[in-house]
mmCIF file of C-alpha atoms and ligand atoms in Angstrom:
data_model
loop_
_atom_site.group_PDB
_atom_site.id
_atom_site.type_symbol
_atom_site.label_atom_id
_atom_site.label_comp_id
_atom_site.label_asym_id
_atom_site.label_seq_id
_atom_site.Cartn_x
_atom_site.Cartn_y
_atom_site.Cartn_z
ATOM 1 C CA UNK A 1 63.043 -0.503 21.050
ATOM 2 C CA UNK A 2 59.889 -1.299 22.904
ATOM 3 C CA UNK A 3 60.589 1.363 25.711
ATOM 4 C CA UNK A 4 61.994 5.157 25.822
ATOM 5 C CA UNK A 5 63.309 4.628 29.760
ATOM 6 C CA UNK A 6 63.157 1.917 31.917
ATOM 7 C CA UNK A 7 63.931 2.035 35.737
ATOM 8 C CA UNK A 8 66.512 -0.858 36.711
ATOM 9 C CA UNK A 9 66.078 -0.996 40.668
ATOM 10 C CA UNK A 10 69.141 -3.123 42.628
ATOM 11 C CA UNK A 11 71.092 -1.790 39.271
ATOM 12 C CA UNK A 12 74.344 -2.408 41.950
ATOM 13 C CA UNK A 13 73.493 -5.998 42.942
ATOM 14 C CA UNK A 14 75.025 -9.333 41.126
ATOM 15 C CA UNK A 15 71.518 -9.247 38.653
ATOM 16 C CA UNK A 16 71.977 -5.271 38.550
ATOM 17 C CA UNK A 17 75.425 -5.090 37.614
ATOM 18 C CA UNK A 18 74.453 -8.427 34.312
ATOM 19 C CA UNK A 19 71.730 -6.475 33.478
ATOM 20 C CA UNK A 20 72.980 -2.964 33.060
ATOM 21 C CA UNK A 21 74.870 -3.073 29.846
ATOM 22 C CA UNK A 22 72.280 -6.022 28.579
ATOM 23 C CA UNK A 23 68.936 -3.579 29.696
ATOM 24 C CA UNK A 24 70.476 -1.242 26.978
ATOM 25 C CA UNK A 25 69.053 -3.549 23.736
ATOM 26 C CA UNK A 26 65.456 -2.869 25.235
ATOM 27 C CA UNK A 27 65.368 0.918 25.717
ATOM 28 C CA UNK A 28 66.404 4.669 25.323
ATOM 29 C CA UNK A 29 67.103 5.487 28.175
ATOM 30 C CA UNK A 30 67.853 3.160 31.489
ATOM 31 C CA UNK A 31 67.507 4.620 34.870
ATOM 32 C CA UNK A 32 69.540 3.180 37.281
ATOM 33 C CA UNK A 33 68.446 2.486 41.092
ATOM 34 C CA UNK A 34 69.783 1.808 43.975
ATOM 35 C CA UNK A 35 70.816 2.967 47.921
ATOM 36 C CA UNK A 36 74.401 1.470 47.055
ATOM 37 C CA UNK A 37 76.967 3.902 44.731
ATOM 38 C CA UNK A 38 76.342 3.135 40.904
ATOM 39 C CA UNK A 39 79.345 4.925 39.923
ATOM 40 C CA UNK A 40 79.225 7.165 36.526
ATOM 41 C CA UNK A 41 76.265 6.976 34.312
ATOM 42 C CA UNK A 42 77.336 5.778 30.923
ATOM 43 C CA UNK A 43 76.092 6.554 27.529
ATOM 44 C CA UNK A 44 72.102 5.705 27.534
ATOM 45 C CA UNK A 45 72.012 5.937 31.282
ATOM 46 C CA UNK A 46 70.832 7.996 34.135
ATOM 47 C CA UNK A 47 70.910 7.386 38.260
ATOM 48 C CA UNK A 48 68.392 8.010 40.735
ATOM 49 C CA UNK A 49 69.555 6.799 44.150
ATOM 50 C CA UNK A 50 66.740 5.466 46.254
ATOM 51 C CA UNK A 51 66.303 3.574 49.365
ATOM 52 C CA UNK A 52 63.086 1.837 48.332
ATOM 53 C CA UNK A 53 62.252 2.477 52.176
ATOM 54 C CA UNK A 54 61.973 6.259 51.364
ATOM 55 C CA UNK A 55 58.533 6.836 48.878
ATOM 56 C CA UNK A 56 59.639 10.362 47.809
ATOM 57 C CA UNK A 57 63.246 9.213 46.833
ATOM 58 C CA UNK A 58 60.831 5.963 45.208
ATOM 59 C CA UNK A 59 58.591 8.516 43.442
ATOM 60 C CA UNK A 60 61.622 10.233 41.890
ATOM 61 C CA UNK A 61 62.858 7.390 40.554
ATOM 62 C CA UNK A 62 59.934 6.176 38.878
ATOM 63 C CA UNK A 63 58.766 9.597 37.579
ATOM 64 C CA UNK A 64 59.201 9.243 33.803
ATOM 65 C CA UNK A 65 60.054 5.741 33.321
ATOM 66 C CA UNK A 66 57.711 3.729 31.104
ATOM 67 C CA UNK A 67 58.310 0.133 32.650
ATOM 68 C CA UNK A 68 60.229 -1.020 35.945
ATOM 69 C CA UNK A 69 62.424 -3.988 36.209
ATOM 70 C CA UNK A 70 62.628 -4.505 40.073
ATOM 71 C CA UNK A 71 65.697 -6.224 41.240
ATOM 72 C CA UNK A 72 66.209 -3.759 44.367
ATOM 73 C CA UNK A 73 65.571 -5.454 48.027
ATOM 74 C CA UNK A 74 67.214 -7.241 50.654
ATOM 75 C CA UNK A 75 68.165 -11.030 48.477
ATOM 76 C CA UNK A 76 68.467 -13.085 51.181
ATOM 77 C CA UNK A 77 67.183 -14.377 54.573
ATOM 78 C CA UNK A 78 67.252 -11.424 57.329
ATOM 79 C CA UNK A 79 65.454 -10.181 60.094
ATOM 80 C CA UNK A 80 61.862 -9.217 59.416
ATOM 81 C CA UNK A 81 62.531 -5.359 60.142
ATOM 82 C CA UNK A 82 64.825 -5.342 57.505
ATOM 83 C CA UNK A 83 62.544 -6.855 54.666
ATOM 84 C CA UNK A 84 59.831 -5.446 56.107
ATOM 85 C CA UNK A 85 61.629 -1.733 54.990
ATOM 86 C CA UNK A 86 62.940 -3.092 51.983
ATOM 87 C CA UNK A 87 60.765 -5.909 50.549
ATOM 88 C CA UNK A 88 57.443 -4.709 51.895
ATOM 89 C CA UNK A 89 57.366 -1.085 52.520
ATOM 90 C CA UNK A 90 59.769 -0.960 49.114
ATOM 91 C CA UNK A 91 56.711 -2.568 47.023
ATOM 92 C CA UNK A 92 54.321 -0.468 48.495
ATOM 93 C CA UNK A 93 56.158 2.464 47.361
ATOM 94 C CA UNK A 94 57.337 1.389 43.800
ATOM 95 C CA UNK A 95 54.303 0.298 43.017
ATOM 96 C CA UNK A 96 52.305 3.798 44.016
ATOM 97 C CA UNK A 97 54.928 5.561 41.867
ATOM 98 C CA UNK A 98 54.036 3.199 39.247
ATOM 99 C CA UNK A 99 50.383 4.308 39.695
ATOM 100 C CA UNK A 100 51.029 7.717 40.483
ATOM 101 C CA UNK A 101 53.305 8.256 37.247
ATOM 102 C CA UNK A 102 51.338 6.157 34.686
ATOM 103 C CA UNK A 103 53.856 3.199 34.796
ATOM 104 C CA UNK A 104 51.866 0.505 32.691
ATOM 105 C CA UNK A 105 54.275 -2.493 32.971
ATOM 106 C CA UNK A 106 56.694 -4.235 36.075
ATOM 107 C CA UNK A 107 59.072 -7.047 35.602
ATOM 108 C CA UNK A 108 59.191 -7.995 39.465
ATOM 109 C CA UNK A 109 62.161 -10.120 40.846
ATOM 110 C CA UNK A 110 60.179 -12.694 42.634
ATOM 111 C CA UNK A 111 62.201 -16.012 44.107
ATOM 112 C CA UNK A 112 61.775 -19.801 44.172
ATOM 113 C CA UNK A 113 61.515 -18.791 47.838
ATOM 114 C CA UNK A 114 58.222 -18.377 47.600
ATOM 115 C CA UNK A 115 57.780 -21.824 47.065
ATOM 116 C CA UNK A 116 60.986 -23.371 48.910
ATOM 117 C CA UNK A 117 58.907 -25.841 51.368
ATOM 118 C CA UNK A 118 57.665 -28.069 48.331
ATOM 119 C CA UNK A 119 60.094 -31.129 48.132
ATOM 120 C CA UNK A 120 62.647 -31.425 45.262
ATOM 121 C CA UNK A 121 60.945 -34.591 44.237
ATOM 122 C CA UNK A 122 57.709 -32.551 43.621
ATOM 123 C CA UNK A 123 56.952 -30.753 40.158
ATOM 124 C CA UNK A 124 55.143 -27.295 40.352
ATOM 125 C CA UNK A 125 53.538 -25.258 38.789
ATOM 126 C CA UNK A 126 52.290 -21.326 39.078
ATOM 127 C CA UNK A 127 48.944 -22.307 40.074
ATOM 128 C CA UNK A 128 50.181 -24.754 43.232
ATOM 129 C CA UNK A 129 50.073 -22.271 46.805
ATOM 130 C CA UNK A 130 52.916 -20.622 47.870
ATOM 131 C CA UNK A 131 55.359 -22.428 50.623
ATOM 132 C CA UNK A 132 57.762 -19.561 51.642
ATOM 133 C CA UNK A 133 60.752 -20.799 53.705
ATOM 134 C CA UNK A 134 61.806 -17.702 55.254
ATOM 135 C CA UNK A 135 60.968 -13.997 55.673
ATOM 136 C CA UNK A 136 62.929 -13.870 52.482
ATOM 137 C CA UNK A 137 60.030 -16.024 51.231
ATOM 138 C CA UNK A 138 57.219 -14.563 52.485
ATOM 139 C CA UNK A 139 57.920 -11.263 51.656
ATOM 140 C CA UNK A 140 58.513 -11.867 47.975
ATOM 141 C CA UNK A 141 54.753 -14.069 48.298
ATOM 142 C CA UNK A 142 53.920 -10.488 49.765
ATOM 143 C CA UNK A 143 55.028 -8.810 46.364
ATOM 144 C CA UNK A 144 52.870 -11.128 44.319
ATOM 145 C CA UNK A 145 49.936 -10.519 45.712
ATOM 146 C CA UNK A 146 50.630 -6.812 46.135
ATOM 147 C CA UNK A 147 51.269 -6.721 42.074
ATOM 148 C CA UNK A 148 48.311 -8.872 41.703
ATOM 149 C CA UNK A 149 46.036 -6.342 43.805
ATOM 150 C CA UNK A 150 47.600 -3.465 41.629
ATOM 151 C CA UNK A 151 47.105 -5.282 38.469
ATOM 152 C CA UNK A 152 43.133 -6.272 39.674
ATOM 153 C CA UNK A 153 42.565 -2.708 40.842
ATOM 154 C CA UNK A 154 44.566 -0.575 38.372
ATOM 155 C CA UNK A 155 45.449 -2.288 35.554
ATOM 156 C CA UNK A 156 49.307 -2.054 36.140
ATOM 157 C CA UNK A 157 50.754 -5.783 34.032
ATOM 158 C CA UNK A 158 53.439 -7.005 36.385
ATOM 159 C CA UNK A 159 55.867 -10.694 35.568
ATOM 160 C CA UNK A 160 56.615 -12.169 38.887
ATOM 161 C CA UNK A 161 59.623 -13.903 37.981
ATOM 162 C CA UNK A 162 60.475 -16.315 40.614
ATOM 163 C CA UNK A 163 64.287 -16.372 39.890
ATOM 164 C CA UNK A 164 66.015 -20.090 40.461
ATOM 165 C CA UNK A 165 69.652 -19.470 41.080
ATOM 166 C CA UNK A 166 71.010 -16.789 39.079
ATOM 167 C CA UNK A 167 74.865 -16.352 38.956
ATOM 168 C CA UNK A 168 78.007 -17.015 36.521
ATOM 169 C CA UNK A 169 77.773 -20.819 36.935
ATOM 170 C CA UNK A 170 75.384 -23.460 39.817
ATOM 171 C CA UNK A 171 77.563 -23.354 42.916
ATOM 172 C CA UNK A 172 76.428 -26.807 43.977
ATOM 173 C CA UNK A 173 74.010 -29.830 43.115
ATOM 174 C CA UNK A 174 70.462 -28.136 44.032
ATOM 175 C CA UNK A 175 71.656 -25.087 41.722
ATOM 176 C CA UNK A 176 71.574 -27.687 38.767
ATOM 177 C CA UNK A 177 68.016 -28.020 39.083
ATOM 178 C CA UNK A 178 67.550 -24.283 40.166
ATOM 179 C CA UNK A 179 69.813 -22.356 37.411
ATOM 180 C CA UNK A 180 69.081 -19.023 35.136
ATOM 181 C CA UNK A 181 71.830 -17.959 32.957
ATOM 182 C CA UNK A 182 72.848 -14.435 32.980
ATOM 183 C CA UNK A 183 71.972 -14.283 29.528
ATOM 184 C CA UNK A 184 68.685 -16.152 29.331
ATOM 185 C CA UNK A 185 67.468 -14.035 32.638
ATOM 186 C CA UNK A 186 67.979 -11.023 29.946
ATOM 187 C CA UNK A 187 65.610 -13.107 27.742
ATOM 188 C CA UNK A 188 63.333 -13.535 30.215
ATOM 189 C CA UNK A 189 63.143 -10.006 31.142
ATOM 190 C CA UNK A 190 62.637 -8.776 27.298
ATOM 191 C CA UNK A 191 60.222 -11.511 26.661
ATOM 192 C CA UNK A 192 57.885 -10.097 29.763
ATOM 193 C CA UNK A 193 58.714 -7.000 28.636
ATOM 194 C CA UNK A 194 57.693 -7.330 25.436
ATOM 195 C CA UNK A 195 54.565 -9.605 25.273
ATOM 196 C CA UNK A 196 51.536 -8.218 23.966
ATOM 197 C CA UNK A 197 49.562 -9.012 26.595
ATOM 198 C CA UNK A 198 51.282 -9.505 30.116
ATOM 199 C CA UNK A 199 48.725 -9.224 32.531
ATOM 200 C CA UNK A 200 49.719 -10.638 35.876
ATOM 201 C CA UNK A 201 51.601 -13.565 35.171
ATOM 202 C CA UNK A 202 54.068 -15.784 37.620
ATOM 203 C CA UNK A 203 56.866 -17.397 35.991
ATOM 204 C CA UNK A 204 59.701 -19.795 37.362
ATOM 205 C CA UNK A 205 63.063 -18.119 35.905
ATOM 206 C CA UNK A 206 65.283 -21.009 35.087
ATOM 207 C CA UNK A 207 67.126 -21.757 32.100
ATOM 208 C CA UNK A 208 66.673 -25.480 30.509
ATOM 209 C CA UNK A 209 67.818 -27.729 32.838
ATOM 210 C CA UNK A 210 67.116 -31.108 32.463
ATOM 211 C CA UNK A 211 66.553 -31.763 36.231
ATOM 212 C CA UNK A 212 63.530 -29.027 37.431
ATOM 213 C CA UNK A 213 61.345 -28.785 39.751
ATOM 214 C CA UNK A 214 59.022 -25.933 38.010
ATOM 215 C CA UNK A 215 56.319 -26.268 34.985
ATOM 216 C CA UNK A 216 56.497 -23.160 32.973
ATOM 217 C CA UNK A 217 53.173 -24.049 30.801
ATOM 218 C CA UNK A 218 51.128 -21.700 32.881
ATOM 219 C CA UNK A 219 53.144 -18.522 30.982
ATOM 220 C CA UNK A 220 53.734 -19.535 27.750
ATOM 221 C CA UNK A 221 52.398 -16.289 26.473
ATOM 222 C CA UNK A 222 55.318 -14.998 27.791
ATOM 223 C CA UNK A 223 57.134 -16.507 24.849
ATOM 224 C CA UNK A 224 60.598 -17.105 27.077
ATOM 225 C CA UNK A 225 62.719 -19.506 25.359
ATOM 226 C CA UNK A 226 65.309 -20.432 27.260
ATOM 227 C CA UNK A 227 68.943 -20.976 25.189
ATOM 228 C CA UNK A 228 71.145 -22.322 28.268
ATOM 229 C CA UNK A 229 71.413 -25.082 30.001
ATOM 230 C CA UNK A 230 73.075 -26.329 33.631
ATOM 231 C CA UNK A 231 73.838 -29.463 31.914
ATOM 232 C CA UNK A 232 77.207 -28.478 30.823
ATOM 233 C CA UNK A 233 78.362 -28.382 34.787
ATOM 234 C CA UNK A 234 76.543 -31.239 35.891
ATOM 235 C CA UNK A 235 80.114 -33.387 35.909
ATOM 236 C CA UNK A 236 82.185 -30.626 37.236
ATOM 237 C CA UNK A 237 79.433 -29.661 40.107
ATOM 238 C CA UNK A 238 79.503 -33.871 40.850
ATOM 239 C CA UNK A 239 83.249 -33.847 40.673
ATOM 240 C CA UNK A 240 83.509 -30.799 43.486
ATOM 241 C CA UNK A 241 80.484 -31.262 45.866
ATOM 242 C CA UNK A 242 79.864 -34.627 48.376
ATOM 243 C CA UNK A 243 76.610 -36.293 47.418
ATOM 244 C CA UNK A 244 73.725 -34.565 50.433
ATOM 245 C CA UNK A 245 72.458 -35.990 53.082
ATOM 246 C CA UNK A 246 68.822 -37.436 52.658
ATOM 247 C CA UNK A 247 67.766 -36.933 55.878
ATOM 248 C CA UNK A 248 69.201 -32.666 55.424
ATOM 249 C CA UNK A 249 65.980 -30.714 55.165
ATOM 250 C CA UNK A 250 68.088 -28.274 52.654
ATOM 251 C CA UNK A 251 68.580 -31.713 50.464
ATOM 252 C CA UNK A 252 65.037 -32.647 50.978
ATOM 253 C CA UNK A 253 63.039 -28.844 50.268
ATOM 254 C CA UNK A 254 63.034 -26.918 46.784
ATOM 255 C CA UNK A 255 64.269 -23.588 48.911
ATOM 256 C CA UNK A 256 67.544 -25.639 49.904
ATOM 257 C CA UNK A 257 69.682 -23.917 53.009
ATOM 258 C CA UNK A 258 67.113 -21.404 53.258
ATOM 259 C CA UNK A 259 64.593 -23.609 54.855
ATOM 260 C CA UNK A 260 67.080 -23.649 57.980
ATOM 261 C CA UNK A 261 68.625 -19.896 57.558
ATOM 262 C CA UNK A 262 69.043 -18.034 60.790
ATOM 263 C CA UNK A 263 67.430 -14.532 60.029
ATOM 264 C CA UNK A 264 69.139 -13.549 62.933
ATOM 265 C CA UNK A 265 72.633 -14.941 61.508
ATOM 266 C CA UNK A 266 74.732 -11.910 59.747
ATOM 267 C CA UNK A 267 75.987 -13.920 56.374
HETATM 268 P P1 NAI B 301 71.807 -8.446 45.474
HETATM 269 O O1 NAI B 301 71.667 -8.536 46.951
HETATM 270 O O2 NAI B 301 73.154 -8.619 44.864
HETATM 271 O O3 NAI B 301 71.220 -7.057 44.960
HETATM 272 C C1 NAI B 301 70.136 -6.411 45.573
HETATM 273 C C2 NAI B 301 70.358 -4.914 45.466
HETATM 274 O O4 NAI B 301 69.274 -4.259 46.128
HETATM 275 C C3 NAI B 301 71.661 -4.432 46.133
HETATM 276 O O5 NAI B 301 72.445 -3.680 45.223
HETATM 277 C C4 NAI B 301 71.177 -3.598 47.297
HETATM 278 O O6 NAI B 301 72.013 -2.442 47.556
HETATM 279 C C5 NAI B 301 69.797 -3.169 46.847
HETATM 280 N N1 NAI B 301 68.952 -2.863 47.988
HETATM 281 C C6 NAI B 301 68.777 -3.587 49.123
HETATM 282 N N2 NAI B 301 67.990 -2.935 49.983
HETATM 283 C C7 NAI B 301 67.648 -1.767 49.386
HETATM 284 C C8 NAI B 301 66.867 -0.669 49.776
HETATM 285 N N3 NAI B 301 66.264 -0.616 50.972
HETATM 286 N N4 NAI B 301 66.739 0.350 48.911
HETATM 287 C C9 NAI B 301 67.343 0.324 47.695
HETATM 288 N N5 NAI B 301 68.115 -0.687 47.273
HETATM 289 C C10 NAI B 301 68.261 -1.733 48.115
HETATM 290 O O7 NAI B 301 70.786 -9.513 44.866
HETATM 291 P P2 NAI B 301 70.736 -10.140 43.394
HETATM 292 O O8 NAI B 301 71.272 -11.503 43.451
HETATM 293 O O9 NAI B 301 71.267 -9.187 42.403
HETATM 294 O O10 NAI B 301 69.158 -10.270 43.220
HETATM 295 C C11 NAI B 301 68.382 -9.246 42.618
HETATM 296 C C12 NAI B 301 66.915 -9.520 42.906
HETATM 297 O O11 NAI B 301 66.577 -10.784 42.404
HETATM 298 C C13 NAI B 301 66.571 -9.505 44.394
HETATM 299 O O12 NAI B 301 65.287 -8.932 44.554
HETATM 300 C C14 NAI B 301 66.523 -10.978 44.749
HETATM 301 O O13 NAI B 301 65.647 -11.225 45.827
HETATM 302 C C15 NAI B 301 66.035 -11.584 43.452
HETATM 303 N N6 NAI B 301 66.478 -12.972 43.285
HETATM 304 C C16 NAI B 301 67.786 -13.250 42.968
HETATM 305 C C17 NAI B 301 68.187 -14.557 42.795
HETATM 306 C C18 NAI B 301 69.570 -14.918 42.354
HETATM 307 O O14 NAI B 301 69.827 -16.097 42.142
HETATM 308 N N7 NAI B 301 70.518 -13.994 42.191
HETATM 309 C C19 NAI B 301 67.249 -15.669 43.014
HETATM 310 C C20 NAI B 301 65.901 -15.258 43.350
HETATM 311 C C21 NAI B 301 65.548 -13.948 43.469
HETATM 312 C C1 15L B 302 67.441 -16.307 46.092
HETATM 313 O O1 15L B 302 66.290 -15.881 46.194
HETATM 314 C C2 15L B 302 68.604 -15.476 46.460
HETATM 315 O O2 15L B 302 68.403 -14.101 46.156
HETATM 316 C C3 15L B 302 69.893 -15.930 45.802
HETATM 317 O O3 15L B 302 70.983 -15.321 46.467
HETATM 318 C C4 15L B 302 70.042 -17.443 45.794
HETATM 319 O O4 15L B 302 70.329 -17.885 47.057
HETATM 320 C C5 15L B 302 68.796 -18.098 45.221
HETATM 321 O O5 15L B 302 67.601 -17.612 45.782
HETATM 322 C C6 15L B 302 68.774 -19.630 45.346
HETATM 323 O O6 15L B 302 67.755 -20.169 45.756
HETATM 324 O O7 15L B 302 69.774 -20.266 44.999
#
């Protein structure tokens, strides 16, 4: 195994909860994060509740771990005072743990959000400026730069995955284009994990759809090979969902409804 303990942060989100038995194959030892109940620790795990907004509770958590995969943070659109505790101040304190404690690798949940404002007919790739469409957006921009600065300045290798749409099956048409399998999101993660030589790399998590919107050729020394595919829906998401309106900025922008979202809205 290429790590003795890793620190899973937002281990009790959707991501959390796929990658807590698969996080097992990569290490000894997997700490478990989170401010929401984790329940027991099971065999090969350990929990350290944090709210990422607190750096001591932050500094426990990462003390000891040899890598960080951080899923923890507010995963939507929200008021700013909320991501700014969570997203922003959260970052800042993981990733002075991370410095503090020796922590030589991140895996960092980034978001197509950060990019949402190009147009689906555009292709992109990691080297095209961000777009953010939302706080959401901007705040996971913020967390690139911020691992880029710590990377520059300290050495600390950090993947910015910018996650598509990652859940059991695409909910609608746009999630066609935008999905990352359960299972190849676990390859993802090992394959940044595992690379010789991360350094600070941005990479568009999606498994092989044949519709995207994202080039991956800027971090192909990440060596992620995705083994799913949307396809297999495409008929059944048709089947269920009207065809969008092309005058709807959430049919025309990458981000989708988030380029509208209400961060004042409660979902
Ligand atoms: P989620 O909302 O289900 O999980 C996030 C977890 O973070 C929750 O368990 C929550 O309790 C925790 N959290 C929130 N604020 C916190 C705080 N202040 N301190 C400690 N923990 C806190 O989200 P999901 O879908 O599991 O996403 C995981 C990560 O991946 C998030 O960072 C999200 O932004 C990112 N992502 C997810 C995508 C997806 O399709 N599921 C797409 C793009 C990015
Ligand atoms: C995200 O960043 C969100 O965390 C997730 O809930 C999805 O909405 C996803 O993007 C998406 O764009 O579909």
């Amino acid at each position: 195994k290429t790590y003795h303990r890793i620190l899973l942060t937002g281990a009790a989100g959707g991501l959390g909860t796929a990658l807590r038995s698969r996080l097992l194959a990569n290490c000894e030892v997997l700490r478990l994060s989170d401010k929401a109940n984790l329940g027991e620790a099971q065999a090969g795990e350990e929990i350290a509740l944090a709210d990422l907004a607190d750096a001591a509770a932050v500094d426990a958590a990462v003390a000891g771990c040899d890598a960080i995969v951080h899923l923890g943070g507010i995963s939507v659109e929200a008021p700013f005072e909320a991501i700014l505790q969570a997203n922003i101040l959260g970052l800042y304190h993981l990733y002075e743990a991370a410095r503090k404690h020796g922590v030589k690798r991140v895996v960092f949940a980034s978001s197509n959000h950060v990019t949402g404002f190009y147009k689906q007919s555009e292709t992109i790739t990691a080297d095209h400026p961000a777009r953010p469409d939302s706080y959401y957006g901007v705040s996971k921009a913020f967390g690139e730069d911020f691992s880029r600065f710590y990377f520059d300045r300290y050495g600390i290798e950090t993947a910015c995955v910018r996650i598509g749409s990652s859940f059991p099956e695409p909910k609608d048409r746009r999630m066609l284009a935008t999905w990352l399998s359960f299972d190849d999101l676990h390859r993802l993660i090992s394959a940044c994990l595992s690379t010789p030589v991360l350094g600070h790399s941005i990479v568009f998590g999606m498994s092989d759809n044949a519709v995207t919107w994202w080039d991956n050729s800027r971090a192909k020394h990440i060596g992620y090979v995705p083994q799913d595919s949307s396809d297999v829906f495409r008929d059944a998401v048709f089947a269920r969902t009207p065809a969008p309106d092309l005058n709807d900025p959430a049919a025309i922008y990458q981000g989708g409804g988030f380029v509208k979202a209400d961060p004042f809205k409660k979902a």
